[in-house]
Short mmCIF file of C-alpha atoms in Angstrom, two decimals:
data_model
loop_
_atom_site.label_atom_id
_atom_site.label_comp_id
_atom_site.label_asym_id
_atom_site.label_seq_id
_atom_site.Cartn_x
_atom_site.Cartn_y
_atom_site.Cartn_z
CA ASP A 1 5.05 -96.90 2.37
CA THR A 2 8.33 -94.57 3.42
CA ALA A 3 10.22 -93.50 0.22
CA PRO A 4 13.64 -94.95 0.45
CA ALA A 5 16.85 -92.65 0.74
CA ARG A 6 18.67 -92.10 -2.46
CA LEU A 7 22.47 -92.30 -1.92
CA SER A 8 25.09 -91.22 -4.44
CA VAL A 9 29.00 -91.39 -4.15
CA THR A 10 31.23 -89.20 -6.47
CA GLY A 11 35.01 -88.72 -6.42
CA VAL A 12 37.43 -86.18 -7.69
CA TRP A 13 41.18 -86.47 -8.07
CA SER A 14 43.48 -83.63 -6.87
CA LEU A 15 45.25 -84.08 -10.52
CA PRO A 16 44.06 -85.73 -13.67
CA GLU A 17 47.32 -87.34 -14.25
CA VAL A 18 50.35 -88.09 -12.51
CA PRO A 19 53.87 -89.71 -13.24
CA THR A 20 54.67 -92.95 -11.69
CA ARG A 21 55.27 -93.35 -8.07
CA TYR A 22 53.74 -89.98 -7.67
CA GLY A 23 51.07 -89.56 -5.21
CA ALA A 24 47.71 -87.69 -5.12
CA SER A 25 44.63 -87.45 -3.27
CA LEU A 26 40.82 -88.39 -3.89
CA ALA A 27 38.11 -86.60 -2.58
CA LEU A 28 35.07 -88.76 -2.07
CA THR A 29 31.56 -87.43 -1.32
CA VAL A 30 28.58 -89.69 0.03
CA LEU A 31 25.35 -87.68 -0.42
CA ASN A 32 21.83 -88.65 0.78
CA GLN A 33 19.46 -87.01 -1.90
CA GLY A 34 16.38 -87.98 0.37
CA PRO A 35 13.44 -87.88 1.13
CA ALA A 36 14.27 -90.24 4.10
CA PRO A 37 17.10 -90.63 6.33
CA ALA A 38 19.58 -93.24 5.61
CA ARG A 39 20.69 -95.41 8.43
CA LYS A 40 23.36 -97.93 8.65
CA VAL A 41 25.11 -96.55 5.40
CA VAL A 42 28.08 -98.56 4.22
CA LEU A 43 30.68 -97.44 1.79
CA GLU A 44 32.43 -100.23 0.21
CA LEU A 45 36.29 -99.68 -0.46
CA PRO A 46 38.10 -101.34 -3.45
CA ALA A 47 39.78 -104.76 -3.02
CA GLY A 48 43.31 -104.13 -2.31
CA PHE A 49 42.69 -100.59 -1.07
CA ASP A 50 45.57 -100.58 1.72
CA ALA A 51 48.16 -101.36 -1.13
CA VAL A 52 47.47 -98.07 -2.94
CA PHE A 53 45.97 -95.88 -0.27
CA THR A 54 48.05 -94.85 2.76
CA ASN A 55 45.18 -92.64 4.53
CA VAL A 56 41.48 -92.00 5.12
CA VAL A 57 40.14 -88.90 6.54
CA PHE A 58 36.57 -88.41 7.66
CA ASP A 59 34.53 -85.30 7.78
CA ALA A 60 34.03 -84.57 11.58
CA ALA A 61 30.85 -83.17 11.07
CA ILE A 62 29.14 -86.64 10.75
CA PRO A 63 29.36 -88.39 14.11
CA GLY A 64 30.26 -92.12 14.49
CA VAL A 65 31.78 -92.56 11.33
CA VAL A 66 34.17 -95.74 11.43
CA ARG A 67 36.21 -97.77 9.24
CA ASP A 68 35.92 -101.59 9.40
CA GLY A 69 38.63 -103.29 7.05
CA THR A 70 37.07 -102.49 3.46
CA HIS A 71 34.05 -100.88 4.87
CA VAL A 72 33.53 -97.26 5.92
CA ARG A 73 30.20 -97.37 8.16
CA ILE A 74 27.99 -94.48 8.88
CA PRO A 75 25.35 -94.65 11.38
CA VAL A 76 22.82 -92.04 9.86
CA LEU A 77 22.89 -89.71 6.95
CA ASP A 78 19.92 -87.41 7.09
CA PRO A 79 18.19 -85.96 3.95
CA GLY A 80 20.52 -83.34 2.22
CA ALA A 81 23.41 -84.40 4.63
CA SER A 82 26.86 -85.56 3.04
CA LEU A 83 30.10 -87.42 4.30
CA ALA A 84 33.45 -85.96 2.78
CA LEU A 85 36.47 -88.23 2.77
CA GLN A 86 40.02 -87.62 1.71
CA LEU A 87 42.01 -90.66 0.78
CA ALA A 88 45.84 -90.35 0.14
CA PHE A 89 46.85 -92.42 -3.12
CA ALA A 90 50.83 -93.60 -2.68
CA GLY A 91 51.10 -93.68 -6.25
CA SER A 92 51.61 -96.51 -8.83
CA ALA A 93 54.74 -98.07 -10.25
CA SER A 94 52.87 -99.17 -13.17
CA PRO A 95 51.39 -96.81 -16.14
CA GLY A 96 47.87 -96.84 -17.11
CA ARG A 97 44.44 -95.63 -16.05
CA PHE A 98 43.94 -96.28 -12.31
CA ALA A 99 39.92 -96.24 -11.50
CA PRO A 100 39.10 -97.57 -7.90
CA ARG A 101 35.45 -98.78 -7.70
CA PHE A 102 33.56 -97.56 -4.61
CA GLU A 103 29.75 -98.51 -3.79
CA VAL A 104 27.51 -97.17 -1.38
CA GLY A 105 24.40 -98.84 0.40
CA SER A 106 22.04 -98.25 3.19
CA GLN A 107 20.30 -101.12 5.18
CA SER A 108 17.19 -99.09 6.47
CA PRO A 109 15.44 -98.17 4.07
CA ALA A 110 17.13 -99.83 1.16
CA GLY A 111 16.24 -98.67 -2.45
CA PRO A 112 15.76 -101.04 -5.41
CA GLY A 113 18.13 -101.78 -8.02
CA PRO A 114 21.99 -101.87 -8.01
CA LEU A 115 24.18 -100.01 -5.27
CA PRO A 116 25.27 -96.40 -6.38
CA SER A 117 28.95 -96.59 -7.28
CA ALA A 118 31.73 -94.54 -8.89
CA SER A 119 35.02 -95.32 -10.08
CA PRO A 120 36.76 -92.10 -10.46
CA SER A 121 39.85 -92.42 -12.68
CA ILE A 122 43.51 -90.91 -12.64
CA LEU A 123 46.11 -91.39 -15.47
CA VAL A 124 49.53 -92.62 -14.37
CA ARG A 125 52.07 -92.00 -17.10
CA LEU A 126 55.89 -93.05 -17.04
CA ALA A 127 58.04 -90.47 -15.47
CA PRO A 128 60.30 -88.38 -17.55
CA VAL A 129 63.78 -89.16 -18.05
CA LEU A 130 66.37 -86.64 -17.00
CA SER A 131 69.28 -85.64 -19.03
CA VAL A 132 71.91 -82.95 -18.93
CA VAL A 133 72.61 -81.23 -22.39
CA PRO A 134 76.47 -80.99 -22.64
CA ALA A 135 77.92 -77.12 -22.73
CA THR A 136 81.21 -75.52 -23.18
CA GLY A 137 82.56 -72.18 -22.23
CA THR A 138 85.61 -70.17 -23.18
CA GLU A 139 87.75 -68.93 -20.05
CA GLY A 140 89.37 -65.69 -20.34
CA THR A 141 92.47 -64.51 -18.83
CA GLY A 142 93.07 -62.36 -15.70
CA THR A 143 91.61 -62.62 -12.12
CA GLY A 144 88.29 -62.78 -10.56
CA ILE A 145 84.99 -63.77 -11.96
CA LEU A 146 84.06 -62.23 -15.40
CA ALA A 147 80.70 -60.68 -15.70
CA ASN A 148 80.47 -61.88 -19.21
CA SER A 149 81.71 -65.46 -18.94
CA PHE A 150 79.48 -68.25 -18.09
CA VAL A 151 78.60 -71.61 -19.01
CA VAL A 152 74.86 -72.30 -19.63
CA ALA A 153 73.68 -75.90 -19.33
CA THR A 154 70.31 -77.24 -20.08
CA ILE A 155 68.42 -79.75 -17.82
CA ARG A 156 65.93 -81.50 -20.12
CA LEU A 157 63.20 -84.16 -19.59
CA SER A 158 62.31 -86.67 -22.09
CA SER A 159 58.80 -85.20 -21.80
CA LYS A 160 56.74 -82.34 -20.40
CA ALA A 161 56.55 -82.66 -16.50
CA LEU A 162 53.03 -83.66 -15.34
CA VAL A 163 53.73 -81.58 -12.18
CA SER A 164 55.86 -79.04 -10.90
CA GLY A 165 59.20 -80.15 -9.30
CA SER A 166 62.89 -79.46 -8.78
CA VAL A 167 66.12 -81.16 -9.40
CA ARG A 168 69.29 -80.93 -7.42
CA VAL A 169 72.52 -79.78 -9.56
CA GLU A 170 75.98 -80.03 -8.73
CA THR A 171 79.23 -79.21 -10.54
CA VAL A 172 81.93 -82.07 -10.66
CA PRO A 173 85.58 -81.30 -11.39
CA GLY A 174 86.74 -82.53 -14.70
CA THR A 175 89.33 -80.40 -17.13
CA ALA A 176 88.25 -77.68 -14.80
CA THR A 177 88.84 -77.28 -11.34
CA ALA A 178 86.43 -76.02 -8.73
CA GLU A 179 86.71 -72.45 -7.34
CA SER A 180 90.13 -71.68 -9.21
CA ASP A 181 88.43 -72.32 -12.79
CA TYR A 182 84.99 -71.79 -12.02
CA ARG A 183 82.45 -71.06 -9.10
CA SER A 184 80.93 -74.46 -7.28
CA ALA A 185 77.28 -73.67 -6.63
CA PRO A 186 75.33 -76.61 -5.66
CA THR A 187 71.53 -75.51 -6.29
CA ARG A 188 68.23 -76.69 -7.05
CA VAL A 189 66.73 -75.92 -10.40
CA ALA A 190 62.73 -75.45 -10.66
CA ILE A 191 60.88 -77.32 -13.61
CA LEU A 192 57.44 -76.19 -13.68
CA ALA A 193 54.35 -78.42 -14.84
CA GLY A 194 53.96 -78.43 -18.62
CA LYS A 195 57.70 -77.41 -19.38
CA ASP A 196 60.40 -80.01 -20.34
CA SER A 197 63.58 -78.07 -19.63
CA ALA A 198 65.44 -75.46 -17.28
CA ILE A 199 68.92 -73.88 -17.48
CA VAL A 200 71.79 -73.81 -15.05
CA THR A 201 74.33 -71.18 -15.23
CA VAL A 202 77.94 -71.57 -13.76
CA ALA A 203 80.24 -68.51 -13.57
CA ILE A 204 83.90 -68.95 -15.00
CA ARG A 205 86.82 -67.72 -13.16
CA ALA A 206 89.52 -66.26 -15.52
CA ASP A 207 93.14 -67.08 -15.12
CA ALA A 208 96.46 -67.06 -17.38
CA VAL A 209 96.88 -70.86 -17.77
CA PRO A 210 95.85 -72.41 -20.96
CA GLU A 211 93.35 -75.26 -20.63
CA PRO A 212 90.57 -76.97 -22.89
CA THR A 213 87.10 -75.58 -23.08
#
């Protein structure tokens, strides 16, 4: 009797955890551990696949691979050969652990027992809430931008950032007027993964008019 092919499927996420509505990629590998070729290999995708994944890219080294609904069909996988797939995760609005299940099987020859499977998991956490810590500064007298007169505001997250990102910051006139009292400078402030704050510096222009802080 011919020994059946031994198939396996494994998956690795690009990130261990992500905030809600943030995408990631999942790398899947279907491997034939031998000793025989595996023919008519079928990778079963999880139910509702298209609701959470937006794209599937196959390794071009294996010819004839096609997706048919919730199945990825591989004509033949020789001993030691593998098919790599990249799946684009669209993100989830609900926090929790997301672990889609993938199964792989072969029609010829078929091995005994349950189909090999993998359920790679990624943790989806609530996105941190953004806030600005109030800051005040003292305006000097004279003209021009004082080299030592600044307001430093802190941009804060309710929890540490899971991934690096940036925030667009703009100044809005209140008791002070843009350009005559301070330099208006819209900018983007980076908040790195693992950090929960960043600072924004606004230069104050000095004048002879008394105003609130």
